[in-house]
Amino acid sequence: MPGLDFQLGEMAETIRDTTRRFAMDRIEPIGAEIDENDRFPVELWPQLGELGLHGITVSEEDGGLGLGYLEHVIAQEEIARASASVGLSYGAHTNLCINQIAKWASPEQKAKYLPKLISGEHVGSLAMSEAGAGSDVVGMKLKAEKVDGGYRLNGTKFWITNATHADTLVVYAKTGDGSRGITTFLVEKGDEGFSIGQKIDKVGMRGSPTAELVFDDCFLPEDRVMGPLNGGVAVLMSGLDYERTVLSGIQLGIMQACLDVVLPYVRERKQFGQPIGSFQLIQAKIADMYVALNSARAYVYTVARNCDAGKTTRFDAAGAILLASESAFKVAGEAVQALGGAGYTKDWPVERYMRDAKLLDIGAGTNEIRRMLIGRELVGAGN
């Protein structure tokens, strides 16, 4: 089915075609198995690295493709179209970890960490949330105490994507009081005193591992501080708009995957002697699904372009993922409904799409927080 031309440009379409071919050949065939066994497909990481997809927003000087967030959203969308859980782990690796290192790390830190992360030899992660500090970032308890030659970290992080397989983690910890007392650290898998705690068994996004991090007198030398001391909130906030924008691509991919399944089904499935796609109520569902997808695409792609032009606004980045996340859950629900009893079985992937779609109503900031942020920014209460 020919799609609406969003006039994204030749490079974005090249990224889409390259990613789409890889995703359909290597990811889609194992999507159900990844979900069933809650298995992180680490073997895909070097393959994605060979295509340059881990370093889309990293400068060529630092080993990346030197492209923008629009191209990153497109890659994210096509990977998630094949498997949303792979898309989530990909987004955490490329945007939350690699993009932050590319933006804030010292030249020495970039030289040490970026090559293996971009190649896919290493897996990256970001650790901000704690059991008692999700939306309330400043409420984090993980403490980094200054000692001779570096810092000792004590405490835990929770809800951390890619935690069980991460080689390099961007970690936020308290080095003082309040919002001006948070610092960003680079943690390595083998650091003494650092370990993986409870692995979380999720309803959806199975195969994208989520776990607890435990720091028990974990010593980090001074050269593991990324960005300014006590400047971690600035580091964190600088990446939120880009995170929200790129992760919106996951929901676009889920919606497209729903249509990929539903359209052939309603053309072939017959009741009362005719394809169910000939019934007006089914046609109305298809129309709503298609409009929801392209409405979200238009918003997300526009915000991504504004990110690349340095013109994005915090409330529009929040608005894009708000629209995409709520639309995806509704579209996935309609996909299950369109398939009827078949849609409620494991024989068809739409039930997985529905489980996966729910996460981004909650993760990367809840939709309630997004609405609060948008309303506050527009009204001016935050000024």
Short mmCIF file of the C-alpha atoms (twelve columns), coordinates in Angstrom:
data_MODEL
# 
_entry.id   MODEL 
# 
loop_
_atom_site.group_PDB 
_atom_site.id 
_atom_site.type_symbol 
_atom_site.label_atom_id 
_atom_site.label_alt_id 
_atom_site.label_comp_id 
_atom_site.label_asym_id 
_atom_site.label_seq_id 
_atom_site.Cartn_x 
_atom_site.Cartn_y 
_atom_site.Cartn_z 
_atom_site.pdbx_PDB_model_num 
ATOM 1   C CA . MET A 1   0.000   0.000   0.000  1 
ATOM 2   C CA . PRO A 2   1.548   3.336   -1.007 1 
ATOM 3   C CA . GLY A 3   1.949   5.616   1.982  1 
ATOM 4   C CA . LEU A 4   1.673   9.358   2.435  1 
ATOM 5   C CA . ASP A 5   4.826   11.138  1.289  1 
ATOM 6   C CA . PHE A 6   6.113   13.102  4.267  1 
ATOM 7   C CA . GLN A 7   8.959   14.476  2.131  1 
ATOM 8   C CA . LEU A 8   11.561  13.383  4.647  1 
ATOM 9   C CA . GLY A 9   14.463  13.595  2.228  1 
ATOM 10  C CA . GLU A 10  16.665  11.091  0.448  1 
ATOM 11  C CA . MET A 11  18.846  10.218  3.433  1 
ATOM 12  C CA . ALA A 12  15.890  9.507   5.733  1 
ATOM 13  C CA . GLU A 13  14.338  7.265   3.103  1 
ATOM 14  C CA . THR A 14  17.651  5.464   2.627  1 
ATOM 15  C CA . ILE A 15  17.827  4.831   6.368  1 
ATOM 16  C CA . ARG A 16  14.229  3.569   6.270  1 
ATOM 17  C CA . ASP A 17  14.887  1.177   3.387  1 
ATOM 18  C CA . THR A 18  18.116  -0.163  4.915  1 
ATOM 19  C CA . THR A 19  16.597  -0.626  8.356  1 
ATOM 20  C CA . ARG A 20  13.377  -2.084  6.994  1 
ATOM 21  C CA . ARG A 21  15.188  -4.764  4.989  1 
ATOM 22  C CA . PHE A 22  17.331  -5.733  7.955  1 
ATOM 23  C CA . ALA A 23  14.395  -5.720  10.373 1 
ATOM 24  C CA . MET A 24  12.246  -7.931  8.160  1 
ATOM 25  C CA . ASP A 25  15.110  -10.358 7.439  1 
ATOM 26  C CA . ARG A 26  16.716  -10.613 10.888 1 
ATOM 27  C CA . ILE A 27  14.339  -9.288  13.563 1 
ATOM 28  C CA . GLU A 28  10.738  -10.019 12.540 1 
ATOM 29  C CA . PRO A 29  11.254  -13.796 12.166 1 
ATOM 30  C CA . ILE A 30  12.417  -14.062 15.804 1 
ATOM 31  C CA . GLY A 31  10.033  -11.483 17.294 1 
ATOM 32  C CA . ALA A 32  7.604   -14.031 18.753 1 
ATOM 33  C CA . GLU A 33  10.435  -16.159 20.169 1 
ATOM 34  C CA . ILE A 34  12.052  -13.113 21.799 1 
ATOM 35  C CA . ASP A 35  8.736   -12.327 23.483 1 
ATOM 36  C CA . GLU A 36  7.947   -15.903 24.491 1 
ATOM 37  C CA . ASN A 37  11.327  -16.541 26.095 1 
ATOM 38  C CA . ASP A 38  11.951  -12.978 27.307 1 
ATOM 39  C CA . ARG A 39  15.318  -13.231 25.527 1 
ATOM 40  C CA . PHE A 40  17.531  -10.257 24.739 1 
ATOM 41  C CA . PRO A 41  18.875  -10.864 21.196 1 
ATOM 42  C CA . VAL A 42  22.397  -9.610  21.788 1 
ATOM 43  C CA . GLU A 43  23.476  -11.188 18.485 1 
ATOM 44  C CA . LEU A 44  21.653  -8.400  16.639 1 
ATOM 45  C CA . TRP A 45  23.799  -5.643  18.143 1 
ATOM 46  C CA . PRO A 46  26.937  -6.124  15.990 1 
ATOM 47  C CA . GLN A 47  24.718  -6.581  12.934 1 
ATOM 48  C CA . LEU A 48  23.012  -3.248  13.602 1 
ATOM 49  C CA . GLY A 49  26.476  -1.793  14.163 1 
ATOM 50  C CA . GLU A 50  27.643  -2.945  10.739 1 
ATOM 51  C CA . LEU A 51  24.834  -0.883  9.215  1 
ATOM 52  C CA . GLY A 52  25.874  2.176   11.230 1 
ATOM 53  C CA . LEU A 53  22.518  2.305   13.007 1 
ATOM 54  C CA . HIS A 54  23.974  2.672   16.497 1 
ATOM 55  C CA . GLY A 55  25.740  5.908   15.684 1 
ATOM 56  C CA . ILE A 56  23.176  7.787   13.613 1 
ATOM 57  C CA . THR A 57  23.347  10.991  15.686 1 
ATOM 58  C CA . VAL A 58  27.064  10.737  16.488 1 
ATOM 59  C CA . SER A 59  29.409  12.950  14.487 1 
ATOM 60  C CA . GLU A 60  31.564  11.363  11.809 1 
ATOM 61  C CA . GLU A 61  34.589  12.588  13.746 1 
ATOM 62  C CA . ASP A 62  33.514  10.385  16.662 1 
ATOM 63  C CA . GLY A 63  32.750  7.384   14.471 1 
ATOM 64  C CA . GLY A 64  29.052  7.901   13.727 1 
ATOM 65  C CA . LEU A 65  26.995  8.751   10.646 1 
ATOM 66  C CA . GLY A 66  26.627  12.421  11.533 1 
ATOM 67  C CA . LEU A 67  22.898  12.432  10.763 1 
ATOM 68  C CA . GLY A 68  19.960  13.778  12.732 1 
ATOM 69  C CA . TYR A 69  17.104  12.807  14.992 1 
ATOM 70  C CA . LEU A 70  14.739  12.492  12.030 1 
ATOM 71  C CA . GLU A 71  16.834  9.642   10.651 1 
ATOM 72  C CA . HIS A 72  17.070  8.187   14.147 1 
ATOM 73  C CA . VAL A 73  13.272  8.209   14.522 1 
ATOM 74  C CA . ILE A 74  12.932  6.449   11.146 1 
ATOM 75  C CA . ALA A 75  15.364  3.697   12.169 1 
ATOM 76  C CA . GLN A 76  13.621  3.367   15.529 1 
ATOM 77  C CA . GLU A 77  10.243  3.041   13.798 1 
ATOM 78  C CA . GLU A 78  11.330  0.306   11.415 1 
ATOM 79  C CA . ILE A 79  13.076  -1.754  14.110 1 
ATOM 80  C CA . ALA A 80  10.003  -1.506  16.356 1 
ATOM 81  C CA . ARG A 81  7.774   -2.446  13.435 1 
ATOM 82  C CA . ALA A 82  9.537   -5.823  13.489 1 
ATOM 83  C CA . SER A 83  9.850   -6.073  17.293 1 
ATOM 84  C CA . ALA A 84  8.967   -3.329  19.739 1 
ATOM 85  C CA . SER A 85  11.098  -4.890  22.468 1 
ATOM 86  C CA . VAL A 86  14.175  -4.818  20.244 1 
ATOM 87  C CA . GLY A 87  13.215  -1.244  19.402 1 
ATOM 88  C CA . LEU A 88  13.086  -0.306  23.082 1 
ATOM 89  C CA . SER A 89  16.516  -1.760  23.796 1 
ATOM 90  C CA . TYR A 90  17.855  -0.148  20.631 1 
ATOM 91  C CA . GLY A 91  16.517  3.240   21.739 1 
ATOM 92  C CA . ALA A 92  18.032  2.886   25.207 1 
ATOM 93  C CA . HIS A 93  21.377  1.904   23.693 1 
ATOM 94  C CA . THR A 94  21.577  4.492   20.943 1 
ATOM 95  C CA . ASN A 95  19.792  7.499   22.379 1 
ATOM 96  C CA . LEU A 96  19.859  7.270   26.153 1 
ATOM 97  C CA . CYS A 97  23.445  6.012   26.290 1 
ATOM 98  C CA . ILE A 98  25.386  6.714   23.083 1 
ATOM 99  C CA . ASN A 99  23.783  10.073  22.304 1 
ATOM 100 C CA . GLN A 100 24.409  11.353  25.834 1 
ATOM 101 C CA . ILE A 101 28.046  10.245  25.735 1 
ATOM 102 C CA . ALA A 102 28.471  11.900  22.335 1 
ATOM 103 C CA . LYS A 103 27.011  15.147  23.702 1 
ATOM 104 C CA . TRP A 104 28.671  15.315  27.124 1 
ATOM 105 C CA . ALA A 105 31.714  13.061  27.412 1 
ATOM 106 C CA . SER A 106 35.297  14.288  27.290 1 
ATOM 107 C CA . PRO A 107 37.390  13.451  24.200 1 
ATOM 108 C CA . GLU A 108 39.126  10.734  26.218 1 
ATOM 109 C CA . GLN A 109 35.826  9.236   27.352 1 
ATOM 110 C CA . LYS A 110 34.441  9.293   23.811 1 
ATOM 111 C CA . ALA A 111 37.548  7.539   22.503 1 
ATOM 112 C CA . LYS A 112 37.231  4.879   25.185 1 
ATOM 113 C CA . TYR A 113 33.518  4.099   25.049 1 
ATOM 114 C CA . LEU A 114 32.009  5.120   21.718 1 
ATOM 115 C CA . PRO A 115 33.804  2.743   19.314 1 
ATOM 116 C CA . LYS A 116 32.555  -0.463  20.923 1 
ATOM 117 C CA . LEU A 117 29.088  0.960   21.577 1 
ATOM 118 C CA . ILE A 118 28.725  2.147   17.977 1 
ATOM 119 C CA . SER A 119 30.008  -1.142  16.572 1 
ATOM 120 C CA . GLY A 120 27.565  -3.091  18.746 1 
ATOM 121 C CA . GLU A 121 30.333  -5.024  20.463 1 
ATOM 122 C CA . HIS A 122 29.126  -3.432  23.694 1 
ATOM 123 C CA . VAL A 123 25.579  -2.742  24.914 1 
ATOM 124 C CA . GLY A 124 24.716  0.582   26.533 1 
ATOM 125 C CA . SER A 125 22.199  1.669   29.152 1 
ATOM 126 C CA . LEU A 126 21.104  4.691   31.181 1 
ATOM 127 C CA . ALA A 127 20.230  4.580   34.873 1 
ATOM 128 C CA . MET A 128 18.146  7.382   36.328 1 
ATOM 129 C CA . SER A 129 15.066  5.829   37.966 1 
ATOM 130 C CA . GLU A 130 14.918  4.295   41.423 1 
ATOM 131 C CA . ALA A 131 12.198  2.421   43.288 1 
ATOM 132 C CA . GLY A 132 11.218  5.686   45.009 1 
ATOM 133 C CA . ALA A 133 12.305  8.150   42.332 1 
ATOM 134 C CA . GLY A 134 10.721  7.923   38.911 1 
ATOM 135 C CA . SER A 135 9.191   11.177  37.740 1 
ATOM 136 C CA . ASP A 136 10.741  12.846  40.803 1 
ATOM 137 C CA . VAL A 137 14.315  12.729  39.532 1 
ATOM 138 C CA . VAL A 138 15.731  14.936  42.274 1 
ATOM 139 C CA . GLY A 139 14.404  12.470  44.832 1 
ATOM 140 C CA . MET A 140 17.020  9.858   43.858 1 
ATOM 141 C CA . LYS A 141 18.949  8.255   46.745 1 
ATOM 142 C CA . LEU A 142 21.960  6.686   45.028 1 
ATOM 143 C CA . LYS A 143 24.841  8.481   46.695 1 
ATOM 144 C CA . ALA A 144 28.320  9.144   45.295 1 
ATOM 145 C CA . GLU A 145 30.707  10.089  48.097 1 
ATOM 146 C CA . LYS A 146 34.012  11.772  47.276 1 
ATOM 147 C CA . VAL A 147 37.042  9.745   48.343 1 
ATOM 148 C CA . ASP A 148 40.724  9.749   47.432 1 
ATOM 149 C CA . GLY A 149 41.048  9.345   43.687 1 
ATOM 150 C CA . GLY A 150 37.347  9.216   42.905 1 
ATOM 151 C CA . TYR A 151 33.915  8.381   44.305 1 
ATOM 152 C CA . ARG A 152 32.184  5.536   46.131 1 
ATOM 153 C CA . LEU A 153 28.619  4.801   45.096 1 
ATOM 154 C CA . ASN A 154 26.064  3.235   47.423 1 
ATOM 155 C CA . GLY A 155 22.415  2.585   46.644 1 
ATOM 156 C CA . THR A 156 20.271  1.130   43.871 1 
ATOM 157 C CA . LYS A 157 18.645  1.971   40.574 1 
ATOM 158 C CA . PHE A 158 15.418  0.368   39.316 1 
ATOM 159 C CA . TRP A 159 13.494  -0.079  36.041 1 
ATOM 160 C CA . ILE A 160 16.763  0.029   34.054 1 
ATOM 161 C CA . THR A 161 16.462  -1.044  30.412 1 
ATOM 162 C CA . ASN A 162 19.281  -3.269  29.071 1 
ATOM 163 C CA . ALA A 163 20.674  -3.589  32.607 1 
ATOM 164 C CA . THR A 164 21.410  -7.310  32.466 1 
ATOM 165 C CA . HIS A 165 23.527  -7.036  29.309 1 
ATOM 166 C CA . ALA A 166 24.946  -3.525  29.553 1 
ATOM 167 C CA . ASP A 167 28.703  -3.065  29.301 1 
ATOM 168 C CA . THR A 168 28.573  0.728   29.682 1 
ATOM 169 C CA . LEU A 169 26.016  2.630   31.744 1 
ATOM 170 C CA . VAL A 170 25.325  6.344   32.121 1 
ATOM 171 C CA . VAL A 171 24.375  6.640   35.803 1 
ATOM 172 C CA . TYR A 172 23.047  9.605   37.780 1 
ATOM 173 C CA . ALA A 173 23.926  9.865   41.484 1 
ATOM 174 C CA . LYS A 174 23.704  12.375  44.331 1 
ATOM 175 C CA . THR A 175 26.901  14.298  45.049 1 
ATOM 176 C CA . GLY A 176 25.221  17.099  46.976 1 
ATOM 177 C CA . ASP A 177 21.832  18.515  47.888 1 
ATOM 178 C CA . GLY A 178 18.870  19.278  45.663 1 
ATOM 179 C CA . SER A 179 18.871  19.626  41.909 1 
ATOM 180 C CA . ARG A 180 22.375  21.084  41.945 1 
ATOM 181 C CA . GLY A 181 23.773  18.045  43.694 1 
ATOM 182 C CA . ILE A 182 23.439  15.362  40.995 1 
ATOM 183 C CA . THR A 183 26.375  14.155  38.882 1 
ATOM 184 C CA . THR A 184 26.584  11.867  35.845 1 
ATOM 185 C CA . PHE A 185 28.956  8.893   35.962 1 
ATOM 186 C CA . LEU A 186 30.125  6.290   33.474 1 
ATOM 187 C CA . VAL A 187 29.918  2.801   34.968 1 
ATOM 188 C CA . GLU A 188 31.389  -0.367  33.483 1 
ATOM 189 C CA . LYS A 189 29.995  -3.870  33.863 1 
ATOM 190 C CA . GLY A 190 33.025  -5.188  35.706 1 
ATOM 191 C CA . ASP A 191 33.381  -2.414  38.272 1 
ATOM 192 C CA . GLU A 192 33.941  -3.777  41.766 1 
ATOM 193 C CA . GLY A 193 30.923  -3.253  43.998 1 
ATOM 194 C CA . PHE A 194 28.528  -3.013  41.050 1 
ATOM 195 C CA . SER A 195 26.073  -5.837  40.380 1 
ATOM 196 C CA . ILE A 196 22.709  -6.634  38.822 1 
ATOM 197 C CA . GLY A 197 19.865  -7.191  41.255 1 
ATOM 198 C CA . GLN A 198 16.285  -8.240  40.610 1 
ATOM 199 C CA . LYS A 199 15.292  -8.829  36.975 1 
ATOM 200 C CA . ILE A 200 11.769  -7.513  36.381 1 
ATOM 201 C CA . ASP A 201 9.211   -9.728  34.630 1 
ATOM 202 C CA . LYS A 202 7.103   -7.394  32.483 1 
ATOM 203 C CA . VAL A 203 3.724   -7.810  30.777 1 
ATOM 204 C CA . GLY A 204 5.083   -6.477  27.498 1 
ATOM 205 C CA . MET A 205 8.373   -5.472  25.895 1 
ATOM 206 C CA . ARG A 206 9.604   -8.924  26.844 1 
ATOM 207 C CA . GLY A 207 13.097  -9.464  25.507 1 
ATOM 208 C CA . SER A 208 14.073  -5.926  26.414 1 
ATOM 209 C CA . PRO A 209 15.590  -6.692  29.828 1 
ATOM 210 C CA . THR A 210 14.676  -4.497  32.782 1 
ATOM 211 C CA . ALA A 211 16.450  -4.893  36.107 1 
ATOM 212 C CA . GLU A 212 17.731  -3.369  39.301 1 
ATOM 213 C CA . LEU A 213 21.292  -2.086  39.669 1 
ATOM 214 C CA . VAL A 214 23.067  -2.462  43.003 1 
ATOM 215 C CA . PHE A 215 25.997  -0.303  44.101 1 
ATOM 216 C CA . ASP A 216 27.755  -1.542  47.233 1 
ATOM 217 C CA . ASP A 217 30.825  0.628   47.883 1 
ATOM 218 C CA . CYS A 218 31.366  0.781   44.120 1 
ATOM 219 C CA . PHE A 219 34.537  2.779   43.491 1 
ATOM 220 C CA . LEU A 220 34.733  4.942   40.357 1 
ATOM 221 C CA . PRO A 221 37.856  6.946   39.522 1 
ATOM 222 C CA . GLU A 222 37.497  10.659  38.872 1 
ATOM 223 C CA . ASP A 223 37.746  10.157  35.117 1 
ATOM 224 C CA . ARG A 224 34.344  8.445   35.200 1 
ATOM 225 C CA . VAL A 225 32.537  11.735  35.877 1 
ATOM 226 C CA . MET A 226 30.772  12.762  32.665 1 
ATOM 227 C CA . GLY A 227 29.989  16.438  32.285 1 
ATOM 228 C CA . PRO A 228 30.288  18.967  35.092 1 
ATOM 229 C CA . LEU A 229 30.385  17.943  38.748 1 
ATOM 230 C CA . ASN A 230 26.930  18.568  40.269 1 
ATOM 231 C CA . GLY A 231 25.675  19.311  36.763 1 
ATOM 232 C CA . GLY A 232 23.850  16.049  36.211 1 
ATOM 233 C CA . VAL A 233 20.391  17.583  35.996 1 
ATOM 234 C CA . ALA A 234 21.519  19.706  33.042 1 
ATOM 235 C CA . VAL A 235 22.948  16.587  31.390 1 
ATOM 236 C CA . LEU A 236 19.731  14.693  32.022 1 
ATOM 237 C CA . MET A 237 17.359  17.437  30.918 1 
ATOM 238 C CA . SER A 238 19.367  18.140  27.765 1 
ATOM 239 C CA . GLY A 239 18.563  14.661  26.536 1 
ATOM 240 C CA . LEU A 240 14.900  14.385  27.513 1 
ATOM 241 C CA . ASP A 241 13.443  16.114  24.456 1 
ATOM 242 C CA . TYR A 242 15.514  13.924  22.138 1 
ATOM 243 C CA . GLU A 243 14.660  10.813  24.153 1 
ATOM 244 C CA . ARG A 244 10.938  11.494  23.938 1 
ATOM 245 C CA . THR A 245 11.174  12.192  20.224 1 
ATOM 246 C CA . VAL A 246 13.221  9.133   19.305 1 
ATOM 247 C CA . LEU A 247 11.235  6.740   21.505 1 
ATOM 248 C CA . SER A 248 8.040   7.966   19.835 1 
ATOM 249 C CA . GLY A 249 9.259   6.020   16.830 1 
ATOM 250 C CA . ILE A 250 8.577   2.792   18.716 1 
ATOM 251 C CA . GLN A 251 4.868   3.588   18.817 1 
ATOM 252 C CA . LEU A 252 4.832   4.495   15.135 1 
ATOM 253 C CA . GLY A 253 6.352   1.103   14.392 1 
ATOM 254 C CA . ILE A 254 3.754   -0.698  16.496 1 
ATOM 255 C CA . MET A 255 0.899   1.054   14.688 1 
ATOM 256 C CA . GLN A 256 2.346   0.196   11.279 1 
ATOM 257 C CA . ALA A 257 2.828   -3.416  12.371 1 
ATOM 258 C CA . CYS A 258 -0.846  -3.539  13.365 1 
ATOM 259 C CA . LEU A 259 -1.913  -2.405  9.915  1 
ATOM 260 C CA . ASP A 260 0.529   -4.882  8.345  1 
ATOM 261 C CA . VAL A 261 -1.434  -7.684  10.007 1 
ATOM 262 C CA . VAL A 262 -4.982  -6.351  9.938  1 
ATOM 263 C CA . LEU A 263 -5.252  -5.267  6.309  1 
ATOM 264 C CA . PRO A 264 -4.484  -8.679  4.764  1 
ATOM 265 C CA . TYR A 265 -6.641  -10.367 7.409  1 
ATOM 266 C CA . VAL A 266 -9.801  -8.360  6.732  1 
ATOM 267 C CA . ARG A 267 -9.361  -8.844  2.993  1 
ATOM 268 C CA . GLU A 268 -9.159  -12.623 3.332  1 
ATOM 269 C CA . ARG A 269 -11.323 -13.497 6.352  1 
ATOM 270 C CA . LYS A 270 -14.887 -14.200 5.243  1 
ATOM 271 C CA . GLN A 271 -18.162 -14.113 7.148  1 
ATOM 272 C CA . PHE A 272 -21.659 -14.229 5.687  1 
ATOM 273 C CA . GLY A 273 -20.097 -15.072 2.337  1 
ATOM 274 C CA . GLN A 274 -17.919 -11.972 1.974  1 
ATOM 275 C CA . PRO A 275 -14.624 -10.551 3.280  1 
ATOM 276 C CA . ILE A 276 -15.105 -8.821  6.615  1 
ATOM 277 C CA . GLY A 277 -13.249 -5.859  5.150  1 
ATOM 278 C CA . SER A 278 -16.348 -5.136  3.079  1 
ATOM 279 C CA . PHE A 279 -18.319 -4.346  6.234  1 
ATOM 280 C CA . GLN A 280 -18.522 -0.667  7.061  1 
ATOM 281 C CA . LEU A 281 -17.761 -1.085  10.761 1 
ATOM 282 C CA . ILE A 282 -14.482 -2.852  9.914  1 
ATOM 283 C CA . GLN A 283 -13.672 -0.187  7.328  1 
ATOM 284 C CA . ALA A 284 -14.255 2.466   9.992  1 
ATOM 285 C CA . LYS A 285 -11.740 0.720   12.271 1 
ATOM 286 C CA . ILE A 286 -9.158  0.619   9.490  1 
ATOM 287 C CA . ALA A 287 -9.736  4.292   8.737  1 
ATOM 288 C CA . ASP A 288 -9.270  5.246   12.395 1 
ATOM 289 C CA . MET A 289 -6.079  3.175   12.654 1 
ATOM 290 C CA . TYR A 290 -4.606  4.735   9.520  1 
ATOM 291 C CA . VAL A 291 -5.462  8.298   10.556 1 
ATOM 292 C CA . ALA A 292 -4.054  7.722   14.057 1 
ATOM 293 C CA . LEU A 293 -0.775  6.466   12.614 1 
ATOM 294 C CA . ASN A 294 -0.294  9.287   10.148 1 
ATOM 295 C CA . SER A 295 -1.380  11.975  12.620 1 
ATOM 296 C CA . ALA A 296 1.244   10.735  15.059 1 
ATOM 297 C CA . ARG A 297 3.820   10.443  12.281 1 
ATOM 298 C CA . ALA A 298 3.235   14.027  11.185 1 
ATOM 299 C CA . TYR A 299 3.750   15.327  14.733 1 
ATOM 300 C CA . VAL A 300 6.745   13.122  15.560 1 
ATOM 301 C CA . TYR A 301 8.547   13.777  12.266 1 
ATOM 302 C CA . THR A 302 8.000   17.525  12.618 1 
ATOM 303 C CA . VAL A 303 9.361   17.546  16.176 1 
ATOM 304 C CA . ALA A 304 12.360  15.494  15.015 1 
ATOM 305 C CA . ARG A 305 13.061  18.006  12.261 1 
ATOM 306 C CA . ASN A 306 12.870  20.784  14.821 1 
ATOM 307 C CA . CYS A 307 15.309  18.885  17.038 1 
ATOM 308 C CA . ASP A 308 17.743  18.849  14.135 1 
ATOM 309 C CA . ALA A 309 17.215  22.569  13.554 1 
ATOM 310 C CA . GLY A 310 17.665  23.383  17.245 1 
ATOM 311 C CA . LYS A 311 14.118  24.683  17.437 1 
ATOM 312 C CA . THR A 312 12.240  22.024  19.375 1 
ATOM 313 C CA . THR A 313 10.198  22.889  22.443 1 
ATOM 314 C CA . ARG A 314 9.906   20.743  25.532 1 
ATOM 315 C CA . PHE A 315 6.118   20.700  25.347 1 
ATOM 316 C CA . ASP A 316 6.108   19.562  21.725 1 
ATOM 317 C CA . ALA A 317 8.561   16.734  22.429 1 
ATOM 318 C CA . ALA A 318 6.257   15.664  25.267 1 
ATOM 319 C CA . GLY A 319 3.230   16.153  23.021 1 
ATOM 320 C CA . ALA A 320 4.638   13.961  20.268 1 
ATOM 321 C CA . ILE A 321 5.219   10.964  22.525 1 
ATOM 322 C CA . LEU A 322 1.895   11.584  24.305 1 
ATOM 323 C CA . LEU A 323 0.007   11.398  21.007 1 
ATOM 324 C CA . ALA A 324 2.046   8.476   19.693 1 
ATOM 325 C CA . SER A 325 1.755   6.411   22.872 1 
ATOM 326 C CA . GLU A 326 -1.981  6.830   23.371 1 
ATOM 327 C CA . SER A 327 -2.664  6.307   19.665 1 
ATOM 328 C CA . ALA A 328 -0.579  3.121   19.568 1 
ATOM 329 C CA . PHE A 329 -2.418  1.510   22.478 1 
ATOM 330 C CA . LYS A 330 -5.777  2.323   20.869 1 
ATOM 331 C CA . VAL A 331 -4.651  1.084   17.452 1 
ATOM 332 C CA . ALA A 332 -3.313  -2.156  18.935 1 
ATOM 333 C CA . GLY A 333 -6.592  -2.671  20.753 1 
ATOM 334 C CA . GLU A 334 -8.502  -2.169  17.516 1 
ATOM 335 C CA . ALA A 335 -6.171  -4.638  15.794 1 
ATOM 336 C CA . VAL A 336 -7.074  -7.278  18.369 1 
ATOM 337 C CA . GLN A 337 -10.760 -6.448  17.911 1 
ATOM 338 C CA . ALA A 338 -10.571 -6.628  14.124 1 
ATOM 339 C CA . LEU A 339 -9.180  -10.149 14.316 1 
ATOM 340 C CA . GLY A 340 -11.849 -11.165 16.835 1 
ATOM 341 C CA . GLY A 341 -11.111 -14.419 18.643 1 
ATOM 342 C CA . ALA A 342 -7.942  -14.906 16.608 1 
ATOM 343 C CA . GLY A 343 -6.610  -11.602 17.902 1 
ATOM 344 C CA . TYR A 344 -6.858  -12.843 21.477 1 
ATOM 345 C CA . THR A 345 -4.627  -15.836 20.818 1 
ATOM 346 C CA . LYS A 346 -0.869  -16.279 20.723 1 
ATOM 347 C CA . ASP A 347 -1.190  -17.444 17.110 1 
ATOM 348 C CA . TRP A 348 -1.325  -13.840 15.947 1 
ATOM 349 C CA . PRO A 349 1.081   -11.053 16.965 1 
ATOM 350 C CA . VAL A 350 -1.498  -8.333  17.655 1 
ATOM 351 C CA . GLU A 351 -1.877  -9.319  21.315 1 
ATOM 352 C CA . ARG A 352 1.875   -8.783  21.675 1 
ATOM 353 C CA . TYR A 353 1.577   -5.404  19.992 1 
ATOM 354 C CA . MET A 354 -1.080  -4.399  22.514 1 
ATOM 355 C CA . ARG A 355 1.057   -5.497  25.480 1 
ATOM 356 C CA . ASP A 356 4.100   -3.723  24.064 1 
ATOM 357 C CA . ALA A 357 2.212   -0.530  23.233 1 
ATOM 358 C CA . LYS A 358 1.187   0.080   26.838 1 
ATOM 359 C CA . LEU A 359 4.730   0.631   28.096 1 
ATOM 360 C CA . LEU A 360 5.230   4.107   26.650 1 
ATOM 361 C CA . ASP A 361 2.071   5.366   28.321 1 
ATOM 362 C CA . ILE A 362 4.167   4.829   31.455 1 
ATOM 363 C CA . GLY A 363 7.874   4.649   30.570 1 
ATOM 364 C CA . ALA A 364 10.092  7.617   29.706 1 
ATOM 365 C CA . GLY A 365 7.696   9.684   31.812 1 
ATOM 366 C CA . THR A 366 4.016   8.905   32.324 1 
ATOM 367 C CA . ASN A 367 1.358   10.528  30.175 1 
ATOM 368 C CA . GLU A 368 0.103   12.293  33.287 1 
ATOM 369 C CA . ILE A 369 3.506   13.938  33.719 1 
ATOM 370 C CA . ARG A 370 3.605   14.794  30.006 1 
ATOM 371 C CA . ARG A 371 0.219   16.500  30.221 1 
ATOM 372 C CA . MET A 372 1.320   18.410  33.306 1 
ATOM 373 C CA . LEU A 373 4.498   19.549  31.545 1 
ATOM 374 C CA . ILE A 374 2.660   20.631  28.389 1 
ATOM 375 C CA . GLY A 375 -0.016  22.500  30.306 1 
ATOM 376 C CA . ARG A 376 2.478   24.187  32.608 1 
ATOM 377 C CA . GLU A 377 4.687   25.305  29.722 1 
ATOM 378 C CA . LEU A 378 1.764   26.637  27.671 1 
ATOM 379 C CA . VAL A 379 0.115   28.451  30.572 1 
ATOM 380 C CA . GLY A 380 3.441   29.796  31.754 1 
ATOM 381 C CA . ALA A 381 3.216   28.499  35.301 1 
ATOM 382 C CA . GLY A 382 6.804   27.341  35.065 1 
ATOM 383 C CA . ASN A 383 8.149   30.838  34.312 1 
# 
